Amino acid sequence: RKEVEQDPGPFNVPEGATVAFNCTYSNSASQSFFWYRQDCRKEPKLLMSVYSSGNEDGRFTAQLNRASQYISLLIRDSKLSDSATYLCVVNISFQKLVFGTGTRLLVSP
Amino acid sequence: GAVVSQHPSWVICKSGTSVKIECRSLDFQATTMFWYRQFPKQSLMLMATSNEGSKATYEQGVEKDKFLINHASLTLSTLTVTSAHPEDSSFYICSAHGGRGGTDTQYFGPGTRLTVL
């Protein structure tokens, strides 16, 4: 079983749509959780950290369910510029990040 | 946020040659840097953890004699791919731990695309 699993997509949505991505992780000792965004042939960039209480940053909302070992990302009012691959990332020990394979999002006009 | 640079951004080399990639933290000191590799349509895979002033820690399956890591200062780590072969062609990305973001934050370099002919 992969340490971090994501649906690879692609998710094709029109502008303005709401889209949700899910991610599961296998290591119950995982300490912190993140969503990164990666554009084609570029490095990943931190989108947001994920907390048990849930957190929101503008159009983006992240949730963590430790009991189910499940992380989600919700994007509201999708923009064309949101098209990218979204990486679920888990910190399983001191600074060791494990990346999911990513979920590809395509937002169309 | 903090800035991490990598050099070169891309390199094409012949099979059997060695390639050195530099990773620099530009505006903060990084006691720990990480080297990742990403093959097409796959996730980033951690290769090794580079600690300033000590030996790097390699992940299982990564040959330490092939991927030489040197972290000689608090702002520079280098990865040398020795005797590169076509299967080493990949996107190599470094990250540095530290900066103003706090202990949990890793800042990624822009990556180096290596093509071995």
PDB file of C-alpha atoms in Angstrom:
ATOM      1  CA  ARG A   1       0.000   0.000   0.000  1.00  0.00           C
ATOM      2  CA  LYS A   2       1.323   3.441  -0.870  1.00  0.00           C
ATOM      3  CA  GLU A   3       2.072   5.740   2.035  1.00  0.00           C
ATOM      4  CA  VAL A   4       0.044   8.545   0.478  1.00  0.00           C
ATOM      5  CA  GLU A   5      -2.681   7.830  -2.052  1.00  0.00           C
ATOM      6  CA  GLN A   6      -4.475  10.218  -4.326  1.00  0.00           C
ATOM      7  CA  ASP A   7      -6.805   9.903  -7.292  1.00  0.00           C
ATOM      8  CA  PRO A   8      -4.606  10.972 -10.224  1.00  0.00           C
ATOM      9  CA  GLY A   9      -7.527  12.485 -12.132  1.00  0.00           C
ATOM     10  CA  PRO A  10      -7.629  14.479 -14.294  1.00  0.00           C
ATOM     11  CA  PHE A  11     -10.539  16.433 -12.935  1.00  0.00           C
ATOM     12  CA  ASN A  12     -12.011  18.531 -15.738  1.00  0.00           C
ATOM     13  CA  VAL A  13     -14.212  21.333 -14.424  1.00  0.00           C
ATOM     14  CA  PRO A  14     -15.603  24.594 -15.845  1.00  0.00           C
ATOM     15  CA  GLU A  15     -14.634  27.965 -14.450  1.00  0.00           C
ATOM     16  CA  GLY A  16     -16.581  28.778 -11.330  1.00  0.00           C
ATOM     17  CA  ALA A  17     -17.093  25.170 -10.297  1.00  0.00           C
ATOM     18  CA  THR A  18     -16.326  23.737  -6.895  1.00  0.00           C
ATOM     19  CA  VAL A  19     -14.010  20.746  -6.848  1.00  0.00           C
ATOM     20  CA  ALA A  20     -12.772  18.516  -4.050  1.00  0.00           C
ATOM     21  CA  PHE A  21      -9.714  16.303  -3.820  1.00  0.00           C
ATOM     22  CA  ASN A  22      -9.152  13.534  -1.334  1.00  0.00           C
ATOM     23  CA  CYS A  23      -6.064  11.863  -0.018  1.00  0.00           C
ATOM     24  CA  THR A  24      -5.424   8.995   2.379  1.00  0.00           C
ATOM     25  CA  TYR A  25      -2.256   8.188   4.274  1.00  0.00           C
ATOM     26  CA  SER A  26      -1.166   4.947   5.856  1.00  0.00           C
ATOM     27  CA  ASN A  27       1.161   5.981   8.670  1.00  0.00           C
ATOM     28  CA  SER A  28      -0.883   6.805  11.758  1.00  0.00           C
ATOM     29  CA  ALA A  29       2.174   8.456  13.311  1.00  0.00           C
ATOM     30  CA  SER A  30       2.235  11.137  10.631  1.00  0.00           C
ATOM     31  CA  GLN A  31       2.772  14.496  12.198  1.00  0.00           C
ATOM     32  CA  SER A  32       1.809  17.201   9.777  1.00  0.00           C
ATOM     33  CA  PHE A  33       0.043  17.517   6.491  1.00  0.00           C
ATOM     34  CA  PHE A  34       0.169  19.812   3.517  1.00  0.00           C
ATOM     35  CA  TRP A  35      -1.225  20.493   0.103  1.00  0.00           C
ATOM     36  CA  TYR A  36       1.291  21.564  -2.527  1.00  0.00           C
ATOM     37  CA  ARG A  37       0.632  22.747  -6.028  1.00  0.00           C
ATOM     38  CA  GLN A  38       2.890  21.739  -8.900  1.00  0.00           C
ATOM     39  CA  ASP A  39       2.719  23.262 -12.336  1.00  0.00           C
ATOM     40  CA  CYS A  40       4.053  21.388 -15.342  1.00  0.00           C
ATOM     41  CA  ARG A  41       7.846  21.011 -15.238  1.00  0.00           C
ATOM     42  CA  LYS A  42       8.115  23.211 -12.150  1.00  0.00           C
ATOM     43  CA  GLU A  43       8.902  22.638  -8.506  1.00  0.00           C
ATOM     44  CA  PRO A  44       6.088  22.105  -5.970  1.00  0.00           C
ATOM     45  CA  LYS A  45       4.897  25.173  -4.109  1.00  0.00           C
ATOM     46  CA  LEU A  46       3.212  25.090  -0.722  1.00  0.00           C
ATOM     47  CA  LEU A  47      -0.499  25.820  -1.030  1.00  0.00           C
ATOM     48  CA  MET A  48      -1.498  25.348   2.583  1.00  0.00           C
ATOM     49  CA  SER A  49      -0.908  23.345   5.708  1.00  0.00           C
ATOM     50  CA  VAL A  50      -3.743  21.151   6.947  1.00  0.00           C
ATOM     51  CA  TYR A  51      -4.926  21.184  10.547  1.00  0.00           C
ATOM     52  CA  SER A  52      -7.343  18.964  12.431  1.00  0.00           C
ATOM     53  CA  SER A  53      -9.629  21.917  13.010  1.00  0.00           C
ATOM     54  CA  GLY A  54      -9.770  22.570   9.289  1.00  0.00           C
ATOM     55  CA  ASN A  55      -8.448  25.707   7.717  1.00  0.00           C
ATOM     56  CA  GLU A  56      -9.419  28.059   4.960  1.00  0.00           C
ATOM     57  CA  ASP A  57      -7.417  30.379   2.754  1.00  0.00           C
ATOM     58  CA  GLY A  58      -9.591  32.333   0.381  1.00  0.00           C
ATOM     59  CA  ARG A  59     -11.196  29.900  -2.037  1.00  0.00           C
ATOM     60  CA  PHE A  60      -9.287  26.949  -0.607  1.00  0.00           C
ATOM     61  CA  THR A  61     -10.393  24.839   2.354  1.00  0.00           C
ATOM     62  CA  ALA A  62      -8.434  21.929   3.780  1.00  0.00           C
ATOM     63  CA  GLN A  63      -9.641  19.311   6.221  1.00  0.00           C
ATOM     64  CA  LEU A  64      -7.886  16.576   8.155  1.00  0.00           C
ATOM     65  CA  ASN A  65      -9.509  13.523   9.695  1.00  0.00           C
ATOM     66  CA  ARG A  66      -6.893  11.742  11.771  1.00  0.00           C
ATOM     67  CA  ALA A  67      -9.212   8.890  12.750  1.00  0.00           C
ATOM     68  CA  SER A  68      -9.817   8.016   9.103  1.00  0.00           C
ATOM     69  CA  GLN A  69      -6.336   9.110   7.995  1.00  0.00           C
ATOM     70  CA  TYR A  70      -7.924  11.243   5.357  1.00  0.00           C
ATOM     71  CA  ILE A  71      -7.149  14.723   4.024  1.00  0.00           C
ATOM     72  CA  SER A  72      -9.219  16.839   1.677  1.00  0.00           C
ATOM     73  CA  LEU A  73      -8.882  20.015  -0.342  1.00  0.00           C
ATOM     74  CA  LEU A  74     -11.865  21.997  -1.570  1.00  0.00           C
ATOM     75  CA  ILE A  75     -11.522  24.671  -4.223  1.00  0.00           C
ATOM     76  CA  ARG A  76     -14.429  27.022  -4.709  1.00  0.00           C
ATOM     77  CA  ASP A  77     -15.082  29.260  -7.716  1.00  0.00           C
ATOM     78  CA  SER A  78     -12.371  27.598  -9.808  1.00  0.00           C
ATOM     79  CA  LYS A  79     -10.201  29.840 -11.946  1.00  0.00           C
ATOM     80  CA  LEU A  80      -8.308  28.946 -15.104  1.00  0.00           C
ATOM     81  CA  SER A  81      -5.119  29.607 -13.151  1.00  0.00           C
ATOM     82  CA  ASP A  82      -6.012  26.831 -10.711  1.00  0.00           C
ATOM     83  CA  SER A  83      -5.145  24.272 -13.399  1.00  0.00           C
ATOM     84  CA  ALA A  84      -2.224  22.327 -11.959  1.00  0.00           C
ATOM     85  CA  THR A  85      -1.382  19.125 -10.132  1.00  0.00           C
ATOM     86  CA  TYR A  86      -2.227  19.138  -6.436  1.00  0.00           C
ATOM     87  CA  LEU A  87       0.068  17.094  -4.230  1.00  0.00           C
ATOM     88  CA  CYS A  88      -0.960  15.698  -0.883  1.00  0.00           C
ATOM     89  CA  VAL A  89       2.087  15.670   1.370  1.00  0.00           C
ATOM     90  CA  VAL A  90       2.598  14.051   4.750  1.00  0.00           C
ATOM     91  CA  ASN A  91       5.415  14.599   7.219  1.00  0.00           C
ATOM     92  CA  ILE A  92       5.984  11.162   8.724  1.00  0.00           C
ATOM     93  CA  SER A  93       9.040  11.928  10.829  1.00  0.00           C
ATOM     94  CA  PHE A  94      11.535  14.707  11.359  1.00  0.00           C
ATOM     95  CA  GLN A  95      11.196  16.736   8.194  1.00  0.00           C
ATOM     96  CA  LYS A  96      10.733  13.643   6.013  1.00  0.00           C
ATOM     97  CA  LEU A  97       7.989  14.493   3.548  1.00  0.00           C
ATOM     98  CA  VAL A  98       6.158  11.825   1.602  1.00  0.00           C
ATOM     99  CA  PHE A  99       4.399  12.996  -1.537  1.00  0.00           C
ATOM    100  CA  GLY A 100       1.348  11.571  -3.194  1.00  0.00           C
ATOM    101  CA  THR A 101       1.426  11.207  -6.962  1.00  0.00           C
ATOM    102  CA  GLY A 102      -0.847  14.221  -7.264  1.00  0.00           C
ATOM    103  CA  THR A 103      -4.283  14.969  -8.628  1.00  0.00           C
ATOM    104  CA  ARG A 104      -4.409  16.829 -11.892  1.00  0.00           C
ATOM    105  CA  LEU A 105      -6.965  19.621 -12.230  1.00  0.00           C
ATOM    106  CA  LEU A 106      -7.965  21.169 -15.551  1.00  0.00           C
ATOM    107  CA  VAL A 107     -10.213  24.226 -15.393  1.00  0.00           C
ATOM    108  CA  SER A 108     -11.776  25.155 -18.715  1.00  0.00           C
ATOM    109  CA  PRO A 109     -13.469  28.404 -19.857  1.00  0.00           C
TER     110      PRO A 109
ATOM    111  CA  GLY B   1       9.010  33.376   1.497  1.00  0.00           C
ATOM    112  CA  ALA B   2      12.512  31.981   1.609  1.00  0.00           C
ATOM    113  CA  VAL B   3      14.366  31.431  -1.629  1.00  0.00           C
ATOM    114  CA  VAL B   4      16.199  28.317  -2.716  1.00  0.00           C
ATOM    115  CA  SER B   5      18.092  28.238  -5.970  1.00  0.00           C
ATOM    116  CA  GLN B   6      19.429  25.375  -8.034  1.00  0.00           C
ATOM    117  CA  HIS B   7      22.051  25.313 -10.710  1.00  0.00           C
ATOM    118  CA  PRO B   8      21.953  24.314 -13.460  1.00  0.00           C
ATOM    119  CA  SER B   9      18.269  24.387 -14.321  1.00  0.00           C
ATOM    120  CA  TRP B  10      18.826  21.793 -17.012  1.00  0.00           C
ATOM    121  CA  VAL B  11      21.702  19.698 -18.243  1.00  0.00           C
ATOM    122  CA  ILE B  12      22.248  17.246 -21.073  1.00  0.00           C
ATOM    123  CA  CYS B  13      25.212  14.939 -20.817  1.00  0.00           C
ATOM    124  CA  LYS B  14      26.664  11.808 -22.348  1.00  0.00           C
ATOM    125  CA  SER B  15      26.367   8.458 -20.651  1.00  0.00           C
ATOM    126  CA  GLY B  16      29.254   7.833 -18.275  1.00  0.00           C
ATOM    127  CA  THR B  17      29.908  11.431 -17.322  1.00  0.00           C
ATOM    128  CA  SER B  18      29.340  12.965 -13.901  1.00  0.00           C
ATOM    129  CA  VAL B  19      27.011  15.858 -13.272  1.00  0.00           C
ATOM    130  CA  LYS B  20      27.041  18.197 -10.278  1.00  0.00           C
ATOM    131  CA  ILE B  21      23.913  20.012  -9.167  1.00  0.00           C
ATOM    132  CA  GLU B  22      24.054  22.858  -6.645  1.00  0.00           C
ATOM    133  CA  CYS B  23      21.356  23.830  -4.201  1.00  0.00           C
ATOM    134  CA  ARG B  24      21.618  27.133  -2.347  1.00  0.00           C
ATOM    135  CA  SER B  25      19.490  28.776   0.291  1.00  0.00           C
ATOM    136  CA  LEU B  26      19.730  32.447  -0.608  1.00  0.00           C
ATOM    137  CA  ASP B  27      18.360  34.294   2.368  1.00  0.00           C
ATOM    138  CA  PHE B  28      18.542  31.856   5.260  1.00  0.00           C
ATOM    139  CA  GLN B  29      20.801  29.221   6.711  1.00  0.00           C
ATOM    140  CA  ALA B  30      19.754  25.633   6.186  1.00  0.00           C
ATOM    141  CA  THR B  31      21.276  22.993   8.412  1.00  0.00           C
ATOM    142  CA  THR B  32      19.268  20.378   6.559  1.00  0.00           C
ATOM    143  CA  MET B  33      18.599  20.084   2.858  1.00  0.00           C
ATOM    144  CA  PHE B  34      16.775  17.353   0.996  1.00  0.00           C
ATOM    145  CA  TRP B  35      17.238  15.901  -2.462  1.00  0.00           C
ATOM    146  CA  TYR B  36      14.276  14.528  -4.375  1.00  0.00           C
ATOM    147  CA  ARG B  37      13.863  12.924  -7.762  1.00  0.00           C
ATOM    148  CA  GLN B  38      10.729  12.958  -9.881  1.00  0.00           C
ATOM    149  CA  PHE B  39      10.197  10.774 -12.924  1.00  0.00           C
ATOM    150  CA  PRO B  40       7.454  11.711 -15.412  1.00  0.00           C
ATOM    151  CA  LYS B  41       3.944  11.310 -14.012  1.00  0.00           C
ATOM    152  CA  GLN B  42       5.293  10.074 -10.701  1.00  0.00           C
ATOM    153  CA  SER B  43       5.528  11.622  -7.277  1.00  0.00           C
ATOM    154  CA  LEU B  44       8.592  13.235  -5.806  1.00  0.00           C
ATOM    155  CA  MET B  45      10.725  10.620  -4.116  1.00  0.00           C
ATOM    156  CA  LEU B  46      13.112  11.561  -1.355  1.00  0.00           C
ATOM    157  CA  MET B  47      16.622  10.411  -2.221  1.00  0.00           C
ATOM    158  CA  ALA B  48      18.625  11.678   0.715  1.00  0.00           C
ATOM    159  CA  THR B  49      18.799  14.099   3.590  1.00  0.00           C
ATOM    160  CA  SER B  50      21.832  16.355   3.552  1.00  0.00           C
ATOM    161  CA  ASN B  51      23.122  17.608   6.892  1.00  0.00           C
ATOM    162  CA  GLU B  52      25.661  20.389   7.131  1.00  0.00           C
ATOM    163  CA  GLY B  53      28.978  19.106   8.370  1.00  0.00           C
ATOM    164  CA  SER B  54      28.037  15.437   8.435  1.00  0.00           C
ATOM    165  CA  LYS B  55      27.315  12.568   6.101  1.00  0.00           C
ATOM    166  CA  ALA B  56      24.081  12.469   4.172  1.00  0.00           C
ATOM    167  CA  THR B  57      21.369   9.985   5.031  1.00  0.00           C
ATOM    168  CA  TYR B  58      20.195   8.019   2.015  1.00  0.00           C
ATOM    169  CA  GLU B  59      16.782   6.459   1.497  1.00  0.00           C
ATOM    170  CA  GLN B  60      16.493   2.778   0.855  1.00  0.00           C
ATOM    171  CA  GLY B  61      17.394   1.866  -2.694  1.00  0.00           C
ATOM    172  CA  VAL B  62      19.441   4.998  -3.380  1.00  0.00           C
ATOM    173  CA  GLU B  63      23.106   4.246  -4.052  1.00  0.00           C
ATOM    174  CA  LYS B  64      25.269   6.573  -1.995  1.00  0.00           C
ATOM    175  CA  ASP B  65      28.324   5.931  -4.163  1.00  0.00           C
ATOM    176  CA  LYS B  66      26.414   6.965  -7.253  1.00  0.00           C
ATOM    177  CA  PHE B  67      24.697  10.023  -5.806  1.00  0.00           C
ATOM    178  CA  LEU B  68      27.344  11.908  -3.874  1.00  0.00           C
ATOM    179  CA  ILE B  69      26.081  14.606  -1.566  1.00  0.00           C
ATOM    180  CA  ASN B  70      28.182  17.319   0.016  1.00  0.00           C
ATOM    181  CA  HIS B  71      26.774  19.910   2.401  1.00  0.00           C
ATOM    182  CA  ALA B  72      29.842  21.977   3.099  1.00  0.00           C
ATOM    183  CA  SER B  73      28.160  25.140   4.326  1.00  0.00           C
ATOM    184  CA  LEU B  74      24.875  26.298   5.783  1.00  0.00           C
ATOM    185  CA  THR B  75      23.763  27.630   2.421  1.00  0.00           C
ATOM    186  CA  LEU B  76      25.047  25.081  -0.089  1.00  0.00           C
ATOM    187  CA  SER B  77      24.473  21.413  -0.779  1.00  0.00           C
ATOM    188  CA  THR B  78      25.641  19.641  -3.916  1.00  0.00           C
ATOM    189  CA  LEU B  79      24.465  16.431  -5.532  1.00  0.00           C
ATOM    190  CA  THR B  80      26.821  14.714  -7.945  1.00  0.00           C
ATOM    191  CA  VAL B  81      25.419  12.031 -10.195  1.00  0.00           C
ATOM    192  CA  THR B  82      28.446   9.914 -10.972  1.00  0.00           C
ATOM    193  CA  SER B  83      28.753   7.898 -14.183  1.00  0.00           C
ATOM    194  CA  ALA B  84      25.288   8.946 -15.259  1.00  0.00           C
ATOM    195  CA  HIS B  85      23.220   6.649 -17.434  1.00  0.00           C
ATOM    196  CA  PRO B  86      19.990   7.235 -19.362  1.00  0.00           C
ATOM    197  CA  GLU B  87      17.924   5.771 -16.518  1.00  0.00           C
ATOM    198  CA  ASP B  88      19.207   8.602 -14.296  1.00  0.00           C
ATOM    199  CA  SER B  89      17.411  11.100 -16.511  1.00  0.00           C
ATOM    200  CA  SER B  90      14.946  12.793 -14.211  1.00  0.00           C
ATOM    201  CA  PHE B  91      13.896  16.009 -12.514  1.00  0.00           C
ATOM    202  CA  TYR B  92      16.051  16.565  -9.436  1.00  0.00           C
ATOM    203  CA  ILE B  93      14.694  18.961  -6.827  1.00  0.00           C
ATOM    204  CA  CYS B  94      16.267  20.110  -3.611  1.00  0.00           C
ATOM    205  CA  SER B  95      14.580  21.635  -0.621  1.00  0.00           C
ATOM    206  CA  ALA B  96      15.845  23.398   2.442  1.00  0.00           C
ATOM    207  CA  HIS B  97      14.406  23.333   5.905  1.00  0.00           C
ATOM    208  CA  GLY B  98      14.267  26.599   7.753  1.00  0.00           C
ATOM    209  CA  GLY B  99      13.631  30.224   6.903  1.00  0.00           C
ATOM    210  CA  ARG B 100      10.963  32.360   8.451  1.00  0.00           C
ATOM    211  CA  GLY B 101       8.267  29.778   7.938  1.00  0.00           C
ATOM    212  CA  GLY B 102       9.211  27.787  10.986  1.00  0.00           C
ATOM    213  CA  THR B 103      10.471  24.278  11.595  1.00  0.00           C
ATOM    214  CA  ASP B 104       7.801  22.570   9.505  1.00  0.00           C
ATOM    215  CA  THR B 105       8.440  24.502   6.356  1.00  0.00           C
ATOM    216  CA  GLN B 106      10.472  23.244   3.464  1.00  0.00           C
ATOM    217  CA  TYR B 107      11.313  25.535   0.596  1.00  0.00           C
ATOM    218  CA  PHE B 108      11.899  23.955  -2.777  1.00  0.00           C
ATOM    219  CA  GLY B 109      14.386  24.894  -5.432  1.00  0.00           C
ATOM    220  CA  PRO B 110      13.223  25.240  -9.030  1.00  0.00           C
ATOM    221  CA  GLY B 111      14.629  21.845  -9.961  1.00  0.00           C
ATOM    222  CA  THR B 112      17.241  20.564 -12.379  1.00  0.00           C
ATOM    223  CA  ARG B 113      16.192  18.559 -15.395  1.00  0.00           C
ATOM    224  CA  LEU B 114      18.858  16.004 -16.241  1.00  0.00           C
ATOM    225  CA  THR B 115      18.901  14.223 -19.583  1.00  0.00           C
ATOM    226  CA  VAL B 116      21.527  11.545 -20.110  1.00  0.00           C
ATOM    227  CA  LEU B 117      22.049  10.515 -23.706  1.00  0.00           C
TER     228      LEU B 117
END
